[in-house]
JSON list of C-alpha atoms in Angstrom, two decimals:
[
{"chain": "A", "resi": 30, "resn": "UNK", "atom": "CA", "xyz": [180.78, 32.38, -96.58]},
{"chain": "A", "resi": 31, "resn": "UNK", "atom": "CA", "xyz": [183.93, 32.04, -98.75]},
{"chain": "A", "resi": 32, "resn": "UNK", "atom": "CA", "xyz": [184.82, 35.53, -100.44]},
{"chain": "A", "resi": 33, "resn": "UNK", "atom": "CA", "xyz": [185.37, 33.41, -103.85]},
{"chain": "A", "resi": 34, "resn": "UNK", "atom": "CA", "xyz": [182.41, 32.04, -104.16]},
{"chain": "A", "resi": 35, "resn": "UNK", "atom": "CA", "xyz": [180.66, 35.24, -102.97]},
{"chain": "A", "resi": 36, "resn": "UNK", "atom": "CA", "xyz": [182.74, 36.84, -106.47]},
{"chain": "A", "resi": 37, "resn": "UNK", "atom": "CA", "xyz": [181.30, 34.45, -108.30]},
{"chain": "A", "resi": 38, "resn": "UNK", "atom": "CA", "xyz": [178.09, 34.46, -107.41]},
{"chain": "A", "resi": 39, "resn": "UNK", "atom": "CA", "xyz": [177.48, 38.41, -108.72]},
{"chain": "A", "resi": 40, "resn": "UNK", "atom": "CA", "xyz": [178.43, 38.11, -112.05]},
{"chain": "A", "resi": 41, "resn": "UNK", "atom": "CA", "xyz": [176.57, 35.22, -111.99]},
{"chain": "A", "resi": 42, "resn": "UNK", "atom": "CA", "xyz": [173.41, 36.95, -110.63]},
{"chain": "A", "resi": 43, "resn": "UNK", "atom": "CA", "xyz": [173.48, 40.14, -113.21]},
{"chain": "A", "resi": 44, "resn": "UNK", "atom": "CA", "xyz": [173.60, 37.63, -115.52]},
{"chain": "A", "resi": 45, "resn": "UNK", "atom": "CA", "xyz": [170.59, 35.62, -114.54]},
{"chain": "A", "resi": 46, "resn": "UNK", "atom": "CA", "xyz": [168.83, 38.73, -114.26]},
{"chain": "A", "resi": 47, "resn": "UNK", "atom": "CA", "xyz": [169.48, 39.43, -118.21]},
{"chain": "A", "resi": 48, "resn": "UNK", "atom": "CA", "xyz": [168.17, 36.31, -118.84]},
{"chain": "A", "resi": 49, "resn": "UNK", "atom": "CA", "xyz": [170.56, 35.92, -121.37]},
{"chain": "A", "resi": 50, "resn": "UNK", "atom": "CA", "xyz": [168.55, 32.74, -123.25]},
{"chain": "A", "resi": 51, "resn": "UNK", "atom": "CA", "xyz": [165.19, 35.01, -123.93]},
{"chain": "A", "resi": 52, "resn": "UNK", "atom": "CA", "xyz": [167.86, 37.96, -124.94]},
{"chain": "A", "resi": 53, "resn": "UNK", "atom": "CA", "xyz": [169.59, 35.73, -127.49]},
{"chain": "A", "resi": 54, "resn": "UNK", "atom": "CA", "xyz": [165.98, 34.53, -128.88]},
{"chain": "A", "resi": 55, "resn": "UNK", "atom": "CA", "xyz": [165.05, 38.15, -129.40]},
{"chain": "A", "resi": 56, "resn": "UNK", "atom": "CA", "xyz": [168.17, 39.46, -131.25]},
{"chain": "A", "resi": 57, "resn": "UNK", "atom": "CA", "xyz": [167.34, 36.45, -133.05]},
{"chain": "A", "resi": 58, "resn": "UNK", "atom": "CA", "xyz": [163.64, 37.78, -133.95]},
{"chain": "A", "resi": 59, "resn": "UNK", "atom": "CA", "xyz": [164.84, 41.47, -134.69]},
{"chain": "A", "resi": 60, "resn": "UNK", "atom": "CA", "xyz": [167.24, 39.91, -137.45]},
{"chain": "A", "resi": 61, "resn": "UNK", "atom": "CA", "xyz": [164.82, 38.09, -138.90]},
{"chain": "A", "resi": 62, "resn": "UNK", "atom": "CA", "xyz": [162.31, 40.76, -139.04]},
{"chain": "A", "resi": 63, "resn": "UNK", "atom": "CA", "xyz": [164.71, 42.88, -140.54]},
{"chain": "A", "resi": 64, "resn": "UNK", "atom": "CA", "xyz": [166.14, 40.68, -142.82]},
{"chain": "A", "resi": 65, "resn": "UNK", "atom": "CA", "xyz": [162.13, 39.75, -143.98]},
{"chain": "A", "resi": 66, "resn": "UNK", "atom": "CA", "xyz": [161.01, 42.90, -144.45]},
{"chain": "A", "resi": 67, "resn": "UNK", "atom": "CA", "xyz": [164.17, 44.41, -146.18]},
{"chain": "A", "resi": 68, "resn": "UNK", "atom": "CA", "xyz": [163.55, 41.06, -148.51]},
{"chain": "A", "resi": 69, "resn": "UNK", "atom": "CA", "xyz": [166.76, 40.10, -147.40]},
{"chain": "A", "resi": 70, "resn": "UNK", "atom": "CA", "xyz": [168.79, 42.71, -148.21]},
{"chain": "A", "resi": 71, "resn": "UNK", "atom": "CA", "xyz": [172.23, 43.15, -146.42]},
{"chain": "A", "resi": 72, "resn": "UNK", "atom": "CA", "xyz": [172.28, 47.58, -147.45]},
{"chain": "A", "resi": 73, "resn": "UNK", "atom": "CA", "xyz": [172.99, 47.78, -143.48]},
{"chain": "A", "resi": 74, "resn": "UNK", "atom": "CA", "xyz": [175.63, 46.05, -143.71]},
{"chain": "A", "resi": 75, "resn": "UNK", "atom": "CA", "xyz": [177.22, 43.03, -141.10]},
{"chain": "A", "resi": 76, "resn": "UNK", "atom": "CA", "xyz": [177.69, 45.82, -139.28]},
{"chain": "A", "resi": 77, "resn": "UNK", "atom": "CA", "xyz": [174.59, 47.20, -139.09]},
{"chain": "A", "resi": 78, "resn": "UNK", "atom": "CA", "xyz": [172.96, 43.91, -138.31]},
{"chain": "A", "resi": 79, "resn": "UNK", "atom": "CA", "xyz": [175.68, 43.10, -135.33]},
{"chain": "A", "resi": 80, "resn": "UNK", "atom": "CA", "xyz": [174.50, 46.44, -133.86]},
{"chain": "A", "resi": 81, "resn": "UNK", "atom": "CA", "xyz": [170.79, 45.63, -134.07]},
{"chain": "A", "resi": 82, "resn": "UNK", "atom": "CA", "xyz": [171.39, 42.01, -132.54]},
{"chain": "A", "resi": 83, "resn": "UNK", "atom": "CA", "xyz": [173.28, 44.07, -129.71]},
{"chain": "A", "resi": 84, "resn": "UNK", "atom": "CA", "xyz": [170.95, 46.52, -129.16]},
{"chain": "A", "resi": 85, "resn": "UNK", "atom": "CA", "xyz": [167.86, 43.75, -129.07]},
{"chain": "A", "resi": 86, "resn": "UNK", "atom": "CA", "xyz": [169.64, 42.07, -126.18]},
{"chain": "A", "resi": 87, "resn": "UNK", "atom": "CA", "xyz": [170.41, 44.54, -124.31]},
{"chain": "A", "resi": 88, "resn": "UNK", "atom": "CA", "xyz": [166.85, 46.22, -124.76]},
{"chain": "A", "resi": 89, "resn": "UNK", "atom": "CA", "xyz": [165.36, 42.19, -123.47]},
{"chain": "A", "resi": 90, "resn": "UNK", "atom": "CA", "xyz": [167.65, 42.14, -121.11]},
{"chain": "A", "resi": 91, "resn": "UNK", "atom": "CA", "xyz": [167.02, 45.44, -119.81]},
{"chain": "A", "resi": 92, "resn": "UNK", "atom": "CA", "xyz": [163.50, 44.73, -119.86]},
{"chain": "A", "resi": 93, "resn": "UNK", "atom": "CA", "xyz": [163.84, 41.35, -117.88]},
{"chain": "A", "resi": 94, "resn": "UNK", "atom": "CA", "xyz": [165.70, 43.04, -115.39]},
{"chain": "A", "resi": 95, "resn": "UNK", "atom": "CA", "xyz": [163.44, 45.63, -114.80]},
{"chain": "A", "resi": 96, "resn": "UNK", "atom": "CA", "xyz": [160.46, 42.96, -114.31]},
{"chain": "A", "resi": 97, "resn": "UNK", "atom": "CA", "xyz": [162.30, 41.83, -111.79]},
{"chain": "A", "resi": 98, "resn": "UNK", "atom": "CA", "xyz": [162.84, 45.15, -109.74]},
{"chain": "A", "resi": 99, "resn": "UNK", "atom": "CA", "xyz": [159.26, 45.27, -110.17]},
{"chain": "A", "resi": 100, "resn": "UNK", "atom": "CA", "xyz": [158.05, 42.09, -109.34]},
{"chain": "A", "resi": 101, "resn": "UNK", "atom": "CA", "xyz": [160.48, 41.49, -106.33]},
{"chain": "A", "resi": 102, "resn": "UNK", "atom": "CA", "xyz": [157.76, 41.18, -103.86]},
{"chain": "A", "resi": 103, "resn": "UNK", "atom": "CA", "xyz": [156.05, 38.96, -105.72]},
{"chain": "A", "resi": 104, "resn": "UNK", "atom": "CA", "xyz": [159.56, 36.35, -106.47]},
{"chain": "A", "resi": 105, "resn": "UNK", "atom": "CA", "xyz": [160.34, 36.50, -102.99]},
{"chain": "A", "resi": 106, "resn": "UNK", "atom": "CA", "xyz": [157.17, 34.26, -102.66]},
{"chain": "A", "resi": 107, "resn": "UNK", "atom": "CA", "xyz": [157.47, 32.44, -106.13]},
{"chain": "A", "resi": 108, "resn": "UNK", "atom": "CA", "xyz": [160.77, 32.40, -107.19]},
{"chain": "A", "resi": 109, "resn": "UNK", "atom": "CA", "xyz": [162.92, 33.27, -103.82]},
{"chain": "A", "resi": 110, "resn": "UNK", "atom": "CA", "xyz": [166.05, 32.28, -105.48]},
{"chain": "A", "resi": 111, "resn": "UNK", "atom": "CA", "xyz": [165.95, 34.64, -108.10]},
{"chain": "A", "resi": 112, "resn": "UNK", "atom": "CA", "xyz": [168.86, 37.50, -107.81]},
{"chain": "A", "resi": 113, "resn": "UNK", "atom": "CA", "xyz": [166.49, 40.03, -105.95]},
{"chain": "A", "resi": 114, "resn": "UNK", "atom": "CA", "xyz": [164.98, 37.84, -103.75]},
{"chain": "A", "resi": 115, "resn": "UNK", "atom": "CA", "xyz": [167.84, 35.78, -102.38]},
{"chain": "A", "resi": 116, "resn": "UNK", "atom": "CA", "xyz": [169.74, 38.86, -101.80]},
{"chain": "A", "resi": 117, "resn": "UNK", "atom": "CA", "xyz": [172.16, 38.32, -104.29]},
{"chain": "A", "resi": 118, "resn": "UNK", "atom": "CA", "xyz": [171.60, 41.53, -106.01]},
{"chain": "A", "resi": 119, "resn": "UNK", "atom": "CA", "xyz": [169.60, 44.94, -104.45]},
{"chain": "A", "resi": 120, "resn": "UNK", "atom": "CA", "xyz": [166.72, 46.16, -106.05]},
{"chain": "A", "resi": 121, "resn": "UNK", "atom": "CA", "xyz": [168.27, 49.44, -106.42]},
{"chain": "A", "resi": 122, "resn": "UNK", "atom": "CA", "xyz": [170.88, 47.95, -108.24]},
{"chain": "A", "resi": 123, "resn": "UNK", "atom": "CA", "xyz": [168.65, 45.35, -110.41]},
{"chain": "A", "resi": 124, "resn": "UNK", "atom": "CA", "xyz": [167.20, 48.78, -111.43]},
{"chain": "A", "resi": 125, "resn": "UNK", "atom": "CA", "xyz": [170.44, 50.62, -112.74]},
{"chain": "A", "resi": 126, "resn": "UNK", "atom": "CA", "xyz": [171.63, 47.73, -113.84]},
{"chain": "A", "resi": 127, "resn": "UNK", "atom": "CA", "xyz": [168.39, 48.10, -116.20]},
{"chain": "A", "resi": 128, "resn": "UNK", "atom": "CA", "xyz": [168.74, 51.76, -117.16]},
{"chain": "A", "resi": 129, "resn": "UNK", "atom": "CA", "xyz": [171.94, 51.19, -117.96]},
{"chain": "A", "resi": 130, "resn": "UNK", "atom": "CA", "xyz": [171.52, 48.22, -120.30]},
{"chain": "A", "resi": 131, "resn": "UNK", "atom": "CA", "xyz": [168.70, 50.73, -121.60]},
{"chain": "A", "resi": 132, "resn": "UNK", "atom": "CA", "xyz": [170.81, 53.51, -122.80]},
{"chain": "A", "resi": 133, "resn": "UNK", "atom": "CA", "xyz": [173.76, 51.65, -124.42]},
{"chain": "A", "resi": 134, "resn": "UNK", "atom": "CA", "xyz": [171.08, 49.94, -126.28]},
{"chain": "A", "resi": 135, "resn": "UNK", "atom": "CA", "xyz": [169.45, 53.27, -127.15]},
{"chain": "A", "resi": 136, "resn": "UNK", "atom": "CA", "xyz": [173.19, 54.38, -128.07]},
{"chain": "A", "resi": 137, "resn": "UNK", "atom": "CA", "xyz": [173.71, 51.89, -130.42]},
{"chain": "A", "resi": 138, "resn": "UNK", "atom": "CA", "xyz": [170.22, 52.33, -132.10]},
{"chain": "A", "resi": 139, "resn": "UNK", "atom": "CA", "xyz": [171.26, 55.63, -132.52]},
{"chain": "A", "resi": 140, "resn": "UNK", "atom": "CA", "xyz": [173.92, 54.63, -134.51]},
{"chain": "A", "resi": 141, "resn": "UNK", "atom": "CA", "xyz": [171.74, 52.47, -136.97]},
{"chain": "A", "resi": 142, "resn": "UNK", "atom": "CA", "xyz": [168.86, 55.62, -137.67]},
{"chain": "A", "resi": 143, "resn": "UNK", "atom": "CA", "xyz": [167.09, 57.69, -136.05]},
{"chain": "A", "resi": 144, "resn": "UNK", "atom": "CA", "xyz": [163.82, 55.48, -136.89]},
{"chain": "A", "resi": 145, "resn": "UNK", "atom": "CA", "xyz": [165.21, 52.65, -135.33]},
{"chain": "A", "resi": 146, "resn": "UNK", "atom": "CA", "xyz": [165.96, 54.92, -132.54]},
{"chain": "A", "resi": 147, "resn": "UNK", "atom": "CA", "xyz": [162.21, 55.79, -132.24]},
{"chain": "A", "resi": 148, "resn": "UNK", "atom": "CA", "xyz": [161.12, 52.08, -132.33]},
{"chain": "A", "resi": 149, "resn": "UNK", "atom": "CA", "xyz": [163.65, 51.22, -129.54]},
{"chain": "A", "resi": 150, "resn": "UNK", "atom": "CA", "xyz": [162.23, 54.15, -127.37]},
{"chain": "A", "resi": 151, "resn": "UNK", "atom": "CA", "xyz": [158.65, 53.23, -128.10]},
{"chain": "A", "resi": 152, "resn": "UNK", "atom": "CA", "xyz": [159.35, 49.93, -127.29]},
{"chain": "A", "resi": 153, "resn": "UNK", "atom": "CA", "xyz": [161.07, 50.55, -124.05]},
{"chain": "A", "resi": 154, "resn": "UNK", "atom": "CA", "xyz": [158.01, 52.76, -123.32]},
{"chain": "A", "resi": 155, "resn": "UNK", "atom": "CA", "xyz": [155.99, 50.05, -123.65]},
{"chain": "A", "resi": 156, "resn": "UNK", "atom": "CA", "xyz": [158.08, 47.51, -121.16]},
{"chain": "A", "resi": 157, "resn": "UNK", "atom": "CA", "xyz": [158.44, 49.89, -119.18]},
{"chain": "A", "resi": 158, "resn": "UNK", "atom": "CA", "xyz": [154.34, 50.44, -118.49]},
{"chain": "A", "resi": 159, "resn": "UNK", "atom": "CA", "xyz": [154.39, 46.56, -119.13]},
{"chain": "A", "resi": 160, "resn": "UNK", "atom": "CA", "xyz": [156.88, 46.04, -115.86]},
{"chain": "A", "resi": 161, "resn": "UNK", "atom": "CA", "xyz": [155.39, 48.92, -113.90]}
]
């Protein structure tokens, strides 16, 4: 195999496994929710809205990551080219890659409140008994 297109095909692979298109759709859910039940008030800030957009996607994408560590048996059947499967990624490192994506989301929904904080956590809880 050529060594470029063997680069190319990593990135490409983490990136599949974020599912970046079901990320961007719940970033896009959070703000909405927030801006709804704030009655559209901006007191957050840009700022504060960029970081919970951020922390949404990485929170999804940790989560769609995860459910594929977890359902790599089952993808190898159904979906053999996803990242796992085909070998493009290790399951070992589909799951980091998750964790990781998990705690600089928890980071930055540190940095919003500490409420927000405990609804991240909760909700990773709960994708995380989802996945398992």
């Amino acid at each position: 195999m050529d060594l470029e297109a063997l680069r190319g095909s990593r990135p490409k692979a983490y990136l599949e496994l974020m599912r970046p298109v079901n990320s961007v759709m719940a970033s896009v859910a959070a703000v909405i929710g927030f801006l709804m039940s704030s009655r559209f008030s901006l007191d957050v800030g840009i700022s504060g809205i960029v970081l919970l957009s951020i922390s949404t996607f990485l929170f999804s994408s940790s989560s769609m990551a995860m459910n594929d560590y977890f359902d790599r048996e089952v993808d190898s059947v159904n979906q053999p080219q996803r990242p796992i499967p085909s070998g493009r990624v290790k399951s070992r490192e589909a799951l980091i890659f998750s964790l990781v994506l998990m705690v600089v989301g928890f980071a930055l929904s540190f940095l919003l409140s500490l409420e927000t904080f405990i609804i991240a956590v909760v909700a990773c809880l709960m994708f995380t008994a989802y996945n398992g």
